[in-house]
Amino acid sequence: MEHRELELFLHLARTLNYGRTSLESHVSAATLTRTIQRLEARVGARLLDRGPRGVALTAEGRRFAAYAQEDLALWEQYRAGTGETAGLTGELRIFATVTACQMLLPDLLAPLRAAHPQIRLDVRTGDAAAALARLDEGEVDVAVAGIPRRLPQSLVSRTVAVTDLVLVSNGEPQTEYVVPARGLVREAAFRWFRQAGVKSVIAAETDGHEALLALVALGCGIGVVPRLVLDSSVMRDRLVEVPADLEPLTVGLCARRDDLHRPLVAALWGLRP
């Protein structure tokens, strides 16, 4: 079976959403449907059920997913063992926030591009708070993310940056706060509220740091963001820092522990910017 077909099936097996897999894999819905139908015809069994409650893997589908993962892993191992150190091919899926894409990824990925120019890089962006979940669920191969105090045992990390957390306002007197809806920055902000004895009246919550800075610039409240985000934001000149002693945020390159043997992940993991 073609490796691309197996990759599409595994993506769908993770998302259980035809629309999302079609969008993220850059194929049409019709192409994805035909691919799954071809696989089912070759296997001789239904791999997925589509019902009122959505898509679900059948028992045969779960067994086939294990086969597909092993097949692709063996192919990567074979390619890595050809002796052509610059000949790695395939797709490496990377999750990073917009800020990380701008400030960290170029230096982080430059050595990989130089050593293995044939690797196709699939960079996906989104909410920082979702980074480790998307990695742990297998949607991406590596992620640039904030590192929690206790990293899940299934994941490993390598520090790539340490950034201060800062309070910012639009310069007007404020008594309310704008904080992320979830994630490490929110947790750090509430720890500071407790330690500093600050009455935290929350005016708004956002899914992303860029949206948070926009609300702060509009005067909705004082915001809590990583300095890395503030320094790269187009809002920077419209904001002022508010003195506060918040703990720094460690940003790392993260991968699943079991994936460190995979050639594409190992190629990135073993290089230093």
PDB file of C-alpha atoms in Angstrom:
ATOM      1  CA  MET A   1       0.000   0.000   0.000  1.00  0.00           C
ATOM      2  CA  GLU A   2       1.165   3.536  -0.709  1.00  0.00           C
ATOM      3  CA  HIS A   3       2.606   5.359   2.271  1.00  0.00           C
ATOM      4  CA  ARG A   4       0.520   8.448   1.545  1.00  0.00           C
ATOM      5  CA  GLU A   5      -2.636   6.351   1.851  1.00  0.00           C
ATOM      6  CA  LEU A   6      -1.498   5.035   5.211  1.00  0.00           C
ATOM      7  CA  GLU A   7      -0.660   8.552   6.395  1.00  0.00           C
ATOM      8  CA  LEU A   8      -4.130   9.778   5.449  1.00  0.00           C
ATOM      9  CA  PHE A   9      -5.782   6.853   7.202  1.00  0.00           C
ATOM     10  CA  LEU A  10      -3.751   7.413  10.390  1.00  0.00           C
ATOM     11  CA  HIS A  11      -4.587  11.105  10.384  1.00  0.00           C
ATOM     12  CA  LEU A  12      -8.284  10.285  10.075  1.00  0.00           C
ATOM     13  CA  ALA A  13      -7.964   7.625  12.756  1.00  0.00           C
ATOM     14  CA  ARG A  14      -6.651  10.341  15.106  1.00  0.00           C
ATOM     15  CA  THR A  15      -9.107  13.112  14.265  1.00  0.00           C
ATOM     16  CA  LEU A  16     -12.173  10.981  13.461  1.00  0.00           C
ATOM     17  CA  ASN A  17     -13.219  13.957  11.349  1.00  0.00           C
ATOM     18  CA  TYR A  18     -13.203  13.786   7.545  1.00  0.00           C
ATOM     19  CA  GLY A  19     -13.363  17.558   7.145  1.00  0.00           C
ATOM     20  CA  ARG A  20     -10.442  18.235   9.449  1.00  0.00           C
ATOM     21  CA  THR A  21      -8.258  15.523   7.923  1.00  0.00           C
ATOM     22  CA  SER A  22      -9.091  16.769   4.432  1.00  0.00           C
ATOM     23  CA  LEU A  23      -8.127  20.331   5.390  1.00  0.00           C
ATOM     24  CA  GLU A  24      -4.950  19.542   7.335  1.00  0.00           C
ATOM     25  CA  SER A  25      -3.720  16.940   4.828  1.00  0.00           C
ATOM     26  CA  HIS A  26      -4.388  19.218   1.838  1.00  0.00           C
ATOM     27  CA  VAL A  27      -6.632  16.777  -0.022  1.00  0.00           C
ATOM     28  CA  SER A  28     -10.221  17.123  -1.146  1.00  0.00           C
ATOM     29  CA  ALA A  29     -13.006  15.405   0.764  1.00  0.00           C
ATOM     30  CA  ALA A  30     -13.699  13.240  -2.290  1.00  0.00           C
ATOM     31  CA  THR A  31     -10.042  12.150  -2.505  1.00  0.00           C
ATOM     32  CA  LEU A  32      -9.993  11.244   1.174  1.00  0.00           C
ATOM     33  CA  THR A  33     -13.202   9.247   0.876  1.00  0.00           C
ATOM     34  CA  ARG A  34     -11.894   7.332  -2.152  1.00  0.00           C
ATOM     35  CA  THR A  35      -8.616   6.610  -0.335  1.00  0.00           C
ATOM     36  CA  ILE A  36     -10.441   5.067   2.629  1.00  0.00           C
ATOM     37  CA  GLN A  37     -12.673   3.075   0.282  1.00  0.00           C
ATOM     38  CA  ARG A  38      -9.621   1.688  -1.554  1.00  0.00           C
ATOM     39  CA  LEU A  39      -8.005   0.648   1.726  1.00  0.00           C
ATOM     40  CA  GLU A  40     -11.196  -1.044   2.889  1.00  0.00           C
ATOM     41  CA  ALA A  41     -11.449  -2.878  -0.440  1.00  0.00           C
ATOM     42  CA  ARG A  42      -7.872  -4.161  -0.104  1.00  0.00           C
ATOM     43  CA  VAL A  43      -8.306  -5.133   3.530  1.00  0.00           C
ATOM     44  CA  GLY A  44     -11.670  -6.710   2.850  1.00  0.00           C
ATOM     45  CA  ALA A  45     -13.333  -5.121   5.875  1.00  0.00           C
ATOM     46  CA  ARG A  46     -14.813  -1.828   7.023  1.00  0.00           C
ATOM     47  CA  LEU A  47     -12.225   0.300   8.848  1.00  0.00           C
ATOM     48  CA  LEU A  48     -14.430   3.183   9.934  1.00  0.00           C
ATOM     49  CA  ASP A  49     -18.082   3.584  10.781  1.00  0.00           C
ATOM     50  CA  ARG A  50     -19.889   6.833   9.995  1.00  0.00           C
ATOM     51  CA  GLY A  51     -23.067   7.330  12.014  1.00  0.00           C
ATOM     52  CA  PRO A  52     -25.213  10.001  13.678  1.00  0.00           C
ATOM     53  CA  ARG A  53     -22.671  10.326  16.477  1.00  0.00           C
ATOM     54  CA  GLY A  54     -19.751  10.822  14.104  1.00  0.00           C
ATOM     55  CA  VAL A  55     -16.875   8.672  12.860  1.00  0.00           C
ATOM     56  CA  ALA A  56     -15.495   5.728  14.844  1.00  0.00           C
ATOM     57  CA  LEU A  57     -12.822   3.112  14.199  1.00  0.00           C
ATOM     58  CA  THR A  58     -14.039  -0.461  13.886  1.00  0.00           C
ATOM     59  CA  ALA A  59     -12.160  -3.282  15.578  1.00  0.00           C
ATOM     60  CA  GLU A  60     -10.529  -4.020  12.201  1.00  0.00           C
ATOM     61  CA  GLY A  61      -9.758  -0.317  11.863  1.00  0.00           C
ATOM     62  CA  ARG A  62      -7.842  -0.306  15.140  1.00  0.00           C
ATOM     63  CA  ARG A  63      -5.895  -3.367  14.044  1.00  0.00           C
ATOM     64  CA  PHE A  64      -5.123  -1.755  10.686  1.00  0.00           C
ATOM     65  CA  ALA A  65      -3.989   1.461  12.405  1.00  0.00           C
ATOM     66  CA  ALA A  66      -1.391  -0.520  14.350  1.00  0.00           C
ATOM     67  CA  TYR A  67      -0.207  -2.105  11.098  1.00  0.00           C
ATOM     68  CA  ALA A  68      -0.022   1.288   9.337  1.00  0.00           C
ATOM     69  CA  GLN A  69       2.046   2.820  12.144  1.00  0.00           C
ATOM     70  CA  GLU A  70       4.480  -0.093  12.078  1.00  0.00           C
ATOM     71  CA  ASP A  71       4.715  -0.019   8.282  1.00  0.00           C
ATOM     72  CA  LEU A  72       5.562   3.694   8.189  1.00  0.00           C
ATOM     73  CA  ALA A  73       8.040   3.371  11.066  1.00  0.00           C
ATOM     74  CA  LEU A  74       9.843   0.528   9.271  1.00  0.00           C
ATOM     75  CA  TRP A  75       9.987   2.597   6.084  1.00  0.00           C
ATOM     76  CA  GLU A  76      11.552   5.520   7.951  1.00  0.00           C
ATOM     77  CA  GLN A  77      14.079   3.172   9.559  1.00  0.00           C
ATOM     78  CA  TYR A  78      14.948   1.728   6.169  1.00  0.00           C
ATOM     79  CA  ARG A  79      15.436   5.176   4.671  1.00  0.00           C
ATOM     80  CA  ALA A  80      17.605   6.214   7.610  1.00  0.00           C
ATOM     81  CA  GLY A  81      19.789   3.134   7.206  1.00  0.00           C
ATOM     82  CA  THR A  82      20.756   3.720   3.580  1.00  0.00           C
ATOM     83  CA  GLY A  83      23.915   5.541   4.601  1.00  0.00           C
ATOM     84  CA  GLU A  84      22.783   8.734   2.890  1.00  0.00           C
ATOM     85  CA  THR A  85      22.847  11.093   5.881  1.00  0.00           C
ATOM     86  CA  ALA A  86      21.359  13.943   3.867  1.00  0.00           C
ATOM     87  CA  GLY A  87      18.805  11.707   2.194  1.00  0.00           C
ATOM     88  CA  LEU A  88      16.020  11.631   4.762  1.00  0.00           C
ATOM     89  CA  THR A  89      12.624  12.241   3.193  1.00  0.00           C
ATOM     90  CA  GLY A  90       9.091  12.389   4.456  1.00  0.00           C
ATOM     91  CA  GLU A  91       6.965  14.873   6.352  1.00  0.00           C
ATOM     92  CA  LEU A  92       7.678  16.293   9.797  1.00  0.00           C
ATOM     93  CA  ARG A  93       4.614  17.867  11.428  1.00  0.00           C
ATOM     94  CA  ILE A  94       5.444  20.734  13.764  1.00  0.00           C
ATOM     95  CA  PHE A  95       3.143  22.718  16.049  1.00  0.00           C
ATOM     96  CA  ALA A  96       4.102  26.246  17.108  1.00  0.00           C
ATOM     97  CA  THR A  97       2.312  29.456  17.971  1.00  0.00           C
ATOM     98  CA  VAL A  98       2.506  32.390  15.579  1.00  0.00           C
ATOM     99  CA  THR A  99       5.066  34.016  17.882  1.00  0.00           C
ATOM    100  CA  ALA A 100       7.192  30.865  18.000  1.00  0.00           C
ATOM    101  CA  CYS A 101       7.035  30.639  14.193  1.00  0.00           C
ATOM    102  CA  GLN A 102       8.412  34.156  13.931  1.00  0.00           C
ATOM    103  CA  MET A 103      10.904  34.207  16.798  1.00  0.00           C
ATOM    104  CA  LEU A 104      12.129  30.629  17.296  1.00  0.00           C
ATOM    105  CA  LEU A 105      11.425  28.299  14.376  1.00  0.00           C
ATOM    106  CA  PRO A 106      13.812  29.825  11.797  1.00  0.00           C
ATOM    107  CA  ASP A 107      16.874  29.257  14.009  1.00  0.00           C
ATOM    108  CA  LEU A 108      15.547  25.953  15.320  1.00  0.00           C
ATOM    109  CA  LEU A 109      14.871  24.451  11.893  1.00  0.00           C
ATOM    110  CA  ALA A 110      17.800  25.917   9.953  1.00  0.00           C
ATOM    111  CA  PRO A 111      20.242  23.092  10.879  1.00  0.00           C
ATOM    112  CA  LEU A 112      17.628  20.475   9.914  1.00  0.00           C
ATOM    113  CA  ARG A 113      17.042  22.111   6.534  1.00  0.00           C
ATOM    114  CA  ALA A 114      20.774  22.286   5.918  1.00  0.00           C
ATOM    115  CA  ALA A 115      21.361  18.630   6.827  1.00  0.00           C
ATOM    116  CA  HIS A 116      18.173  17.144   5.315  1.00  0.00           C
ATOM    117  CA  PRO A 117      16.743  19.446   2.625  1.00  0.00           C
ATOM    118  CA  GLN A 118      14.370  16.780   1.314  1.00  0.00           C
ATOM    119  CA  ILE A 119      12.306  16.645   4.515  1.00  0.00           C
ATOM    120  CA  ARG A 120       8.912  18.314   4.005  1.00  0.00           C
ATOM    121  CA  LEU A 121       8.013  20.588   6.921  1.00  0.00           C
ATOM    122  CA  ASP A 122       4.324  20.879   7.846  1.00  0.00           C
ATOM    123  CA  VAL A 123       4.046  23.742  10.351  1.00  0.00           C
ATOM    124  CA  ARG A 124       0.740  24.166  12.160  1.00  0.00           C
ATOM    125  CA  THR A 125      -0.199  27.063  14.413  1.00  0.00           C
ATOM    126  CA  GLY A 126      -2.792  27.604  17.105  1.00  0.00           C
ATOM    127  CA  ASP A 127      -3.423  28.294  20.757  1.00  0.00           C
ATOM    128  CA  ALA A 128      -0.332  27.781  22.923  1.00  0.00           C
ATOM    129  CA  ALA A 129      -2.411  26.004  25.564  1.00  0.00           C
ATOM    130  CA  ALA A 130      -3.298  23.244  23.092  1.00  0.00           C
ATOM    131  CA  ALA A 131       0.261  22.484  21.976  1.00  0.00           C
ATOM    132  CA  LEU A 132       1.100  19.563  24.274  1.00  0.00           C
ATOM    133  CA  ALA A 133      -2.363  18.018  23.909  1.00  0.00           C
ATOM    134  CA  ARG A 134      -2.063  18.024  20.117  1.00  0.00           C
ATOM    135  CA  LEU A 135       1.378  16.434  20.427  1.00  0.00           C
ATOM    136  CA  ASP A 136       0.288  13.788  22.930  1.00  0.00           C
ATOM    137  CA  GLU A 137      -2.711  12.875  20.766  1.00  0.00           C
ATOM    138  CA  GLY A 138      -0.449  12.309  17.754  1.00  0.00           C
ATOM    139  CA  GLU A 139      -1.668  15.189  15.596  1.00  0.00           C
ATOM    140  CA  VAL A 140       1.899  16.480  15.231  1.00  0.00           C
ATOM    141  CA  ASP A 141       5.372  14.967  15.588  1.00  0.00           C
ATOM    142  CA  VAL A 142       7.012  17.753  17.604  1.00  0.00           C
ATOM    143  CA  ALA A 143       5.826  20.966  19.235  1.00  0.00           C
ATOM    144  CA  VAL A 144       7.381  24.202  20.423  1.00  0.00           C
ATOM    145  CA  ALA A 145       5.534  24.833  23.666  1.00  0.00           C
ATOM    146  CA  GLY A 146       5.675  26.169  27.173  1.00  0.00           C
ATOM    147  CA  ILE A 147       6.991  23.515  29.557  1.00  0.00           C
ATOM    148  CA  PRO A 148       4.865  22.811  32.651  1.00  0.00           C
ATOM    149  CA  ARG A 149       6.361  22.065  36.039  1.00  0.00           C
ATOM    150  CA  ARG A 150       5.450  18.429  35.535  1.00  0.00           C
ATOM    151  CA  LEU A 151       5.737  17.223  31.974  1.00  0.00           C
ATOM    152  CA  PRO A 152       3.668  14.099  31.174  1.00  0.00           C
ATOM    153  CA  GLN A 153       5.771  10.922  31.278  1.00  0.00           C
ATOM    154  CA  SER A 154       4.915  10.231  27.634  1.00  0.00           C
ATOM    155  CA  LEU A 155       6.685  13.435  26.513  1.00  0.00           C
ATOM    156  CA  VAL A 156      10.243  14.770  26.565  1.00  0.00           C
ATOM    157  CA  SER A 157      11.437  18.343  26.117  1.00  0.00           C
ATOM    158  CA  ARG A 158      14.557  20.356  25.324  1.00  0.00           C
ATOM    159  CA  THR A 159      14.688  24.010  26.343  1.00  0.00           C
ATOM    160  CA  VAL A 160      14.954  26.461  23.443  1.00  0.00           C
ATOM    161  CA  ALA A 161      14.107  29.743  25.228  1.00  0.00           C
ATOM    162  CA  VAL A 162      13.239  31.255  28.584  1.00  0.00           C
ATOM    163  CA  THR A 163      11.034  34.353  28.539  1.00  0.00           C
ATOM    164  CA  ASP A 164       9.733  36.601  31.312  1.00  0.00           C
ATOM    165  CA  LEU A 165       6.022  36.982  31.913  1.00  0.00           C
ATOM    166  CA  VAL A 166       4.979  40.638  32.020  1.00  0.00           C
ATOM    167  CA  LEU A 167       1.952  42.752  32.850  1.00  0.00           C
ATOM    168  CA  VAL A 168       0.950  45.283  30.188  1.00  0.00           C
ATOM    169  CA  SER A 169      -1.678  47.995  29.893  1.00  0.00           C
ATOM    170  CA  ASN A 170      -2.578  50.743  27.439  1.00  0.00           C
ATOM    171  CA  GLY A 171      -1.316  53.360  29.897  1.00  0.00           C
ATOM    172  CA  GLU A 172      -4.705  54.178  31.414  1.00  0.00           C
ATOM    173  CA  PRO A 173      -5.574  53.322  35.053  1.00  0.00           C
ATOM    174  CA  GLN A 174      -6.921  49.776  35.191  1.00  0.00           C
ATOM    175  CA  THR A 175      -8.235  47.527  37.963  1.00  0.00           C
ATOM    176  CA  GLU A 176      -9.336  44.520  35.892  1.00  0.00           C
ATOM    177  CA  TYR A 177      -7.294  41.868  34.093  1.00  0.00           C
ATOM    178  CA  VAL A 178      -7.283  40.108  30.740  1.00  0.00           C
ATOM    179  CA  VAL A 179      -5.886  36.566  30.951  1.00  0.00           C
ATOM    180  CA  PRO A 180      -5.593  33.500  28.712  1.00  0.00           C
ATOM    181  CA  ALA A 181      -8.579  31.173  28.952  1.00  0.00           C
ATOM    182  CA  ARG A 182      -6.299  28.223  29.733  1.00  0.00           C
ATOM    183  CA  GLY A 183      -2.666  27.180  29.848  1.00  0.00           C
ATOM    184  CA  LEU A 184       0.583  27.898  31.655  1.00  0.00           C
ATOM    185  CA  VAL A 185       0.440  31.696  31.439  1.00  0.00           C
ATOM    186  CA  ARG A 186      -2.994  31.696  33.062  1.00  0.00           C
ATOM    187  CA  GLU A 187      -1.759  29.397  35.843  1.00  0.00           C
ATOM    188  CA  ALA A 188       1.279  31.615  36.455  1.00  0.00           C
ATOM    189  CA  ALA A 189      -0.897  34.733  36.514  1.00  0.00           C
ATOM    190  CA  PHE A 190      -3.213  33.307  39.171  1.00  0.00           C
ATOM    191  CA  ARG A 191      -0.257  32.158  41.272  1.00  0.00           C
ATOM    192  CA  TRP A 192       1.033  35.739  41.169  1.00  0.00           C
ATOM    193  CA  PHE A 193      -2.413  37.096  42.073  1.00  0.00           C
ATOM    194  CA  ARG A 194      -2.417  34.917  45.204  1.00  0.00           C
ATOM    195  CA  GLN A 195       1.189  35.604  46.185  1.00  0.00           C
ATOM    196  CA  ALA A 196       0.928  39.374  45.650  1.00  0.00           C
ATOM    197  CA  GLY A 197      -2.472  39.619  47.288  1.00  0.00           C
ATOM    198  CA  VAL A 198      -3.993  41.034  44.112  1.00  0.00           C
ATOM    199  CA  LYS A 199      -7.765  40.985  43.795  1.00  0.00           C
ATOM    200  CA  SER A 200      -8.092  39.455  40.352  1.00  0.00           C
ATOM    201  CA  VAL A 201     -11.189  40.860  38.683  1.00  0.00           C
ATOM    202  CA  ILE A 202     -11.173  39.202  35.263  1.00  0.00           C
ATOM    203  CA  ALA A 203     -12.548  41.417  32.514  1.00  0.00           C
ATOM    204  CA  ALA A 204     -11.935  39.013  29.628  1.00  0.00           C
ATOM    205  CA  GLU A 205     -10.359  35.691  28.682  1.00  0.00           C
ATOM    206  CA  THR A 206      -8.839  34.877  25.295  1.00  0.00           C
ATOM    207  CA  ASP A 207      -7.657  31.787  23.419  1.00  0.00           C
ATOM    208  CA  GLY A 208      -4.474  33.461  22.167  1.00  0.00           C
ATOM    209  CA  HIS A 209      -1.892  35.961  23.356  1.00  0.00           C
ATOM    210  CA  GLU A 210      -2.266  38.155  20.269  1.00  0.00           C
ATOM    211  CA  ALA A 211      -5.995  38.532  20.944  1.00  0.00           C
ATOM    212  CA  LEU A 212      -5.186  39.315  24.566  1.00  0.00           C
ATOM    213  CA  LEU A 213      -2.898  42.192  23.568  1.00  0.00           C
ATOM    214  CA  ALA A 214      -5.583  43.602  21.283  1.00  0.00           C
ATOM    215  CA  LEU A 215      -8.044  43.741  24.188  1.00  0.00           C
ATOM    216  CA  VAL A 216      -5.447  45.364  26.431  1.00  0.00           C
ATOM    217  CA  ALA A 217      -4.766  48.011  23.771  1.00  0.00           C
ATOM    218  CA  LEU A 218      -8.516  48.707  23.693  1.00  0.00           C
ATOM    219  CA  GLY A 219      -8.488  49.369  27.430  1.00  0.00           C
ATOM    220  CA  CYS A 220     -10.290  46.225  28.574  1.00  0.00           C
ATOM    221  CA  GLY A 221      -7.785  45.598  31.363  1.00  0.00           C
ATOM    222  CA  ILE A 222      -4.227  44.715  32.304  1.00  0.00           C
ATOM    223  CA  GLY A 223      -2.850  41.718  30.402  1.00  0.00           C
ATOM    224  CA  VAL A 224      -0.434  38.926  31.302  1.00  0.00           C
ATOM    225  CA  VAL A 225       1.772  37.716  28.419  1.00  0.00           C
ATOM    226  CA  PRO A 226       5.241  36.292  27.728  1.00  0.00           C
ATOM    227  CA  ARG A 227       7.759  39.029  26.854  1.00  0.00           C
ATOM    228  CA  LEU A 228       8.555  37.067  23.682  1.00  0.00           C
ATOM    229  CA  VAL A 229       4.989  37.698  22.539  1.00  0.00           C
ATOM    230  CA  LEU A 230       5.019  41.353  23.543  1.00  0.00           C
ATOM    231  CA  ASP A 231       8.310  42.099  21.766  1.00  0.00           C
ATOM    232  CA  SER A 232       7.116  40.564  18.505  1.00  0.00           C
ATOM    233  CA  SER A 233       3.637  42.127  18.549  1.00  0.00           C
ATOM    234  CA  VAL A 234       2.497  44.939  16.276  1.00  0.00           C
ATOM    235  CA  MET A 235       0.743  46.289  19.406  1.00  0.00           C
ATOM    236  CA  ARG A 236       4.055  46.860  21.190  1.00  0.00           C
ATOM    237  CA  ASP A 237       4.147  50.642  20.740  1.00  0.00           C
ATOM    238  CA  ARG A 238       0.600  51.013  22.102  1.00  0.00           C
ATOM    239  CA  LEU A 239       1.327  49.222  25.381  1.00  0.00           C
ATOM    240  CA  VAL A 240       3.292  49.917  28.534  1.00  0.00           C
ATOM    241  CA  GLU A 241       4.627  47.488  31.106  1.00  0.00           C
ATOM    242  CA  VAL A 242       3.251  47.386  34.639  1.00  0.00           C
ATOM    243  CA  PRO A 243       5.847  46.486  37.322  1.00  0.00           C
ATOM    244  CA  ALA A 244       5.355  42.944  38.626  1.00  0.00           C
ATOM    245  CA  ASP A 245       7.491  40.007  39.683  1.00  0.00           C
ATOM    246  CA  LEU A 246       6.102  37.082  37.715  1.00  0.00           C
ATOM    247  CA  GLU A 247       7.911  33.799  37.187  1.00  0.00           C
ATOM    248  CA  PRO A 248       9.538  33.195  33.770  1.00  0.00           C
ATOM    249  CA  LEU A 249       8.152  30.792  31.195  1.00  0.00           C
ATOM    250  CA  THR A 250      10.364  28.033  29.781  1.00  0.00           C
ATOM    251  CA  VAL A 251       9.744  27.205  26.122  1.00  0.00           C
ATOM    252  CA  GLY A 252      10.909  23.874  24.782  1.00  0.00           C
ATOM    253  CA  LEU A 253      10.996  21.613  21.780  1.00  0.00           C
ATOM    254  CA  CYS A 254       8.774  18.679  22.761  1.00  0.00           C
ATOM    255  CA  ALA A 255       8.254  15.196  21.351  1.00  0.00           C
ATOM    256  CA  ARG A 256       6.677  11.932  22.371  1.00  0.00           C
ATOM    257  CA  ARG A 257       9.236   9.778  24.170  1.00  0.00           C
ATOM    258  CA  ASP A 258       8.383   6.759  22.023  1.00  0.00           C
ATOM    259  CA  ASP A 259       9.021   8.764  18.834  1.00  0.00           C
ATOM    260  CA  LEU A 260      12.650   9.670  19.538  1.00  0.00           C
ATOM    261  CA  HIS A 261      13.752   6.588  17.592  1.00  0.00           C
ATOM    262  CA  ARG A 262      11.896   7.737  14.470  1.00  0.00           C
ATOM    263  CA  PRO A 263      14.442   9.058  11.964  1.00  0.00           C
ATOM    264  CA  LEU A 264      12.695  12.354  11.194  1.00  0.00           C
ATOM    265  CA  VAL A 265      12.129  13.216  14.858  1.00  0.00           C
ATOM    266  CA  ALA A 266      15.644  12.031  15.786  1.00  0.00           C
ATOM    267  CA  ALA A 267      17.137  14.171  13.008  1.00  0.00           C
ATOM    268  CA  LEU A 268      15.633  17.330  14.514  1.00  0.00           C
ATOM    269  CA  TRP A 269      16.203  16.293  18.111  1.00  0.00           C
ATOM    270  CA  GLY A 270      19.899  15.646  17.614  1.00  0.00           C
ATOM    271  CA  LEU A 271      20.659  19.012  16.019  1.00  0.00           C
ATOM    272  CA  ARG A 272      21.365  22.293  17.797  1.00  0.00           C
ATOM    273  CA  PRO A 273      20.495  25.706  16.335  1.00  0.00           C
TER     274      PRO A 273
END
